[in-house]
PDB file of C-alpha atoms in Angstrom:
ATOM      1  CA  UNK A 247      47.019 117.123 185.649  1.00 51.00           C
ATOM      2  CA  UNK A 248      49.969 118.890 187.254  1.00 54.00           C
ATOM      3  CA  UNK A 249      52.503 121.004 185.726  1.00 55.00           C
ATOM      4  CA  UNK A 250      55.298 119.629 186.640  1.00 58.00           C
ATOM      5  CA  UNK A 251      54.293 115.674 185.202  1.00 60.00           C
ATOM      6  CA  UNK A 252      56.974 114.481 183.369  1.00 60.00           C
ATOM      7  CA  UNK A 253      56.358 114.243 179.668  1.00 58.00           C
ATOM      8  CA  UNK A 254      58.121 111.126 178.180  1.00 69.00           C
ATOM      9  CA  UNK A 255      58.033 112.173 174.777  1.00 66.00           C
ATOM     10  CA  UNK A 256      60.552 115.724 173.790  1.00 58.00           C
ATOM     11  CA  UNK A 257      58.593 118.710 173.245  1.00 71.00           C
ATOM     12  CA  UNK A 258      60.905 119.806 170.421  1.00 69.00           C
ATOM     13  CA  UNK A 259      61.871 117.166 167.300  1.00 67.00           C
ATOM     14  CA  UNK A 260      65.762 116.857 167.423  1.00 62.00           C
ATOM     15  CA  UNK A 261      67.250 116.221 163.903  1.00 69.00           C
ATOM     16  CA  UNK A 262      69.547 113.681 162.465  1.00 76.00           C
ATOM     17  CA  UNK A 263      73.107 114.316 164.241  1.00 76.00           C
ATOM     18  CA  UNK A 264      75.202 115.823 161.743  1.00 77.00           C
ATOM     19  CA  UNK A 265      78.904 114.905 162.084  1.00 82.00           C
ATOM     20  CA  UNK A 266      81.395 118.268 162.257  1.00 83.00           C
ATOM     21  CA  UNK A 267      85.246 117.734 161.901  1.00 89.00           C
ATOM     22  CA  UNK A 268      87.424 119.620 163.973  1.00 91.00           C
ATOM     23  CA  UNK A 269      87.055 121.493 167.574  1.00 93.00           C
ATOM     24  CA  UNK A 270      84.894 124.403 168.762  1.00 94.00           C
ATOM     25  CA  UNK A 271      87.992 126.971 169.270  1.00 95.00           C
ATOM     26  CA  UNK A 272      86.203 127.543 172.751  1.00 95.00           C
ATOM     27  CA  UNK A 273      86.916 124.478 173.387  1.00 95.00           C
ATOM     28  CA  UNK A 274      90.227 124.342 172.763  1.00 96.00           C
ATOM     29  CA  UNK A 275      90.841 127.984 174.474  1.00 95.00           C
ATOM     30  CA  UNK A 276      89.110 126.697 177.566  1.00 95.00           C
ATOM     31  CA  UNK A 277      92.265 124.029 177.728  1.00 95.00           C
ATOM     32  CA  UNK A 278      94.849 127.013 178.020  1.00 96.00           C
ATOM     33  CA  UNK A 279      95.594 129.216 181.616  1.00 96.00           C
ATOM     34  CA  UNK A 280      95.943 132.654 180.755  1.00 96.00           C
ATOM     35  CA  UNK A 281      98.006 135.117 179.992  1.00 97.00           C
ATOM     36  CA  UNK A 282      99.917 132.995 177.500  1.00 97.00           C
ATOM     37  CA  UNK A 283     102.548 133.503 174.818  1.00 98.00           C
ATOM     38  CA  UNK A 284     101.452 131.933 171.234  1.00 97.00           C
ATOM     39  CA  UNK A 285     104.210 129.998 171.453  1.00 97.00           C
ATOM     40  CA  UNK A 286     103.228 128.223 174.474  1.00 98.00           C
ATOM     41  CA  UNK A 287      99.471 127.789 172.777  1.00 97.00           C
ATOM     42  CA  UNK A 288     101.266 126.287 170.003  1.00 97.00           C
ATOM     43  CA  UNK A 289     103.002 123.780 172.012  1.00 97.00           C
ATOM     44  CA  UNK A 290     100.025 122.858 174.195  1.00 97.00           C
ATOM     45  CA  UNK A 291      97.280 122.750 171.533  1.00 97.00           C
ATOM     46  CA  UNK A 292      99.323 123.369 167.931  1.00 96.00           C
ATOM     47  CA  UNK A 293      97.722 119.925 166.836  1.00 97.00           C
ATOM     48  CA  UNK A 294      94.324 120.482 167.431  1.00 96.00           C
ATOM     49  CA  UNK A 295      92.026 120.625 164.614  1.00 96.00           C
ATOM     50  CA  UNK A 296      90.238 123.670 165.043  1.00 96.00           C
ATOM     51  CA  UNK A 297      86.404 124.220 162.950  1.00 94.00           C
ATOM     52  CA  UNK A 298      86.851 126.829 160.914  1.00 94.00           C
ATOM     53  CA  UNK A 299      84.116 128.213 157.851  1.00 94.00           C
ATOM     54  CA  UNK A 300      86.957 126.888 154.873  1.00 93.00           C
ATOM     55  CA  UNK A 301      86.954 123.426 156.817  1.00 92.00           C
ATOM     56  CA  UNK A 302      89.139 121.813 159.299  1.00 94.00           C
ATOM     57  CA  UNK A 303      92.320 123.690 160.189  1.00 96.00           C
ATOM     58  CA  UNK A 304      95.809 122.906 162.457  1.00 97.00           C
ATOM     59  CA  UNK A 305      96.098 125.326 165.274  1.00 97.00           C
ATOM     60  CA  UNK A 306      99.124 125.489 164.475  1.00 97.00           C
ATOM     61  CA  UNK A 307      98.572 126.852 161.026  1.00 97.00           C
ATOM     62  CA  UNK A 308      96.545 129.667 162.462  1.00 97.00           C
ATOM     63  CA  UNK A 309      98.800 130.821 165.287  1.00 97.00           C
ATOM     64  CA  UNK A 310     101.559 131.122 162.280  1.00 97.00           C
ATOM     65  CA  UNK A 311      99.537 133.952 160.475  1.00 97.00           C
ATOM     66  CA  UNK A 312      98.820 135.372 163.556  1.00 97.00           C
ATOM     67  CA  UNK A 313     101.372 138.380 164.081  1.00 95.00           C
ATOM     68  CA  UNK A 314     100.612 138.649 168.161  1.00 96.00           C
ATOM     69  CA  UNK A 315     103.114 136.866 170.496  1.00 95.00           C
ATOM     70  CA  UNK A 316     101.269 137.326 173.844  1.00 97.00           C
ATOM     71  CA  UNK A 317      98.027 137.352 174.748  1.00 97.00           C
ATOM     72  CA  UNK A 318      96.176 138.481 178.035  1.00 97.00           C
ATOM     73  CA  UNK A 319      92.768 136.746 177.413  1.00 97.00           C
ATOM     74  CA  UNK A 320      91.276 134.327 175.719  1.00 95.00           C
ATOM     75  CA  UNK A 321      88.568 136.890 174.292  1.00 96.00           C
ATOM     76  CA  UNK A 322      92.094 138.526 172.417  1.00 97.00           C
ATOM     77  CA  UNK A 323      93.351 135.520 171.012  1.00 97.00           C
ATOM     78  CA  UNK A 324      89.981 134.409 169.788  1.00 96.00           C
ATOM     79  CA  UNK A 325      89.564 137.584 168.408  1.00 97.00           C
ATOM     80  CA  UNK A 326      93.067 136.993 166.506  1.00 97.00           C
ATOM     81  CA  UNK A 327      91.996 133.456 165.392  1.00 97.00           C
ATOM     82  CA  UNK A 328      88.672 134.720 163.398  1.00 96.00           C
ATOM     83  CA  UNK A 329      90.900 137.707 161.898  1.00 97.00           C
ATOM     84  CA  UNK A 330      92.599 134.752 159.793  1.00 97.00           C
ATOM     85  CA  UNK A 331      89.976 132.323 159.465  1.00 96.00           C
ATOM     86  CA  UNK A 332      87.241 134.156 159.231  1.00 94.00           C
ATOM     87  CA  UNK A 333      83.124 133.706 160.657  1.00 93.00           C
ATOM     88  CA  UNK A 334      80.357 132.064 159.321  1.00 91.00           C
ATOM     89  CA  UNK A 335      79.035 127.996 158.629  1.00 89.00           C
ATOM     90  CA  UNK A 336      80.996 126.062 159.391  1.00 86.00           C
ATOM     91  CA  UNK A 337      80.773 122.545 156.366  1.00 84.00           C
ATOM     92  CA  UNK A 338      79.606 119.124 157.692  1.00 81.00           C
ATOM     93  CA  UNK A 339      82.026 116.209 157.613  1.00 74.00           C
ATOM     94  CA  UNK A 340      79.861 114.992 154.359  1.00 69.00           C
ATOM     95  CA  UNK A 341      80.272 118.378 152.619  1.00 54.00           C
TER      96      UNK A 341
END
C-alpha cells in the first residue's frame, strides 16, 4: 500500500455546520485599499454586518465610537474595531 493512496473517507469527523450571522471583519477589511480615512470605510462597507462577541453589529455603528479618522493599515483599524467591540465567541445564529 502506498502513501500517497487516496483515502475516500476524511480522516477527521467534520461537525454539523453551524450558521454565524454577520462577516469575519477580515473579511470585510480585505475589501478596503489602504491608507483610508473612516469616513471612506464607512461609505464603502458602513452596511456590512460585522461578527462581533455581543452579536451582529453595523459597521457603521462601530466606526461611530471609533475616535480615529485615518488609518494607515488594516492591522490599526482592526485594532480600533476590537477596542469597541471587544474579543471572544462569537453566538451562533440559533443563540
Amino acid at each position: 500500500m502506498s502513501d500517497e493512496e487516496d483515502d475516500s473517507e476524511p480522516e477527521v469527523e467534520l461537525g454539523e455546520r453551524t450558521p454565524v450571522e454577520g462577516a469575519p471583519l477580515a473579511r470585510v477589511t480585505s475589501r478596503l485599499t489602504w491608507p483610508i480615512e473612516a469616513s471612506e470605510i464607512d461609505r464603502l462597507e458602513g452596511e456590512s454586518v460585522i461578527r462581533t462577541p455581543e452579536g451582529p453589529r453595523e459597521l457603521a455603528a462601530v466606526i461611530a465610537e471609533i475616535d480615529q479618522t485615518y488609518f494607515e493599515r488594516h492591522q490599526e483599524f482592526e485594532t480600533h474595531v476590537r477596542e469597541v467591540v471587544g474579543t471572544g465567541p462569537v453566538p451562533t445564529a440559533d443563540q
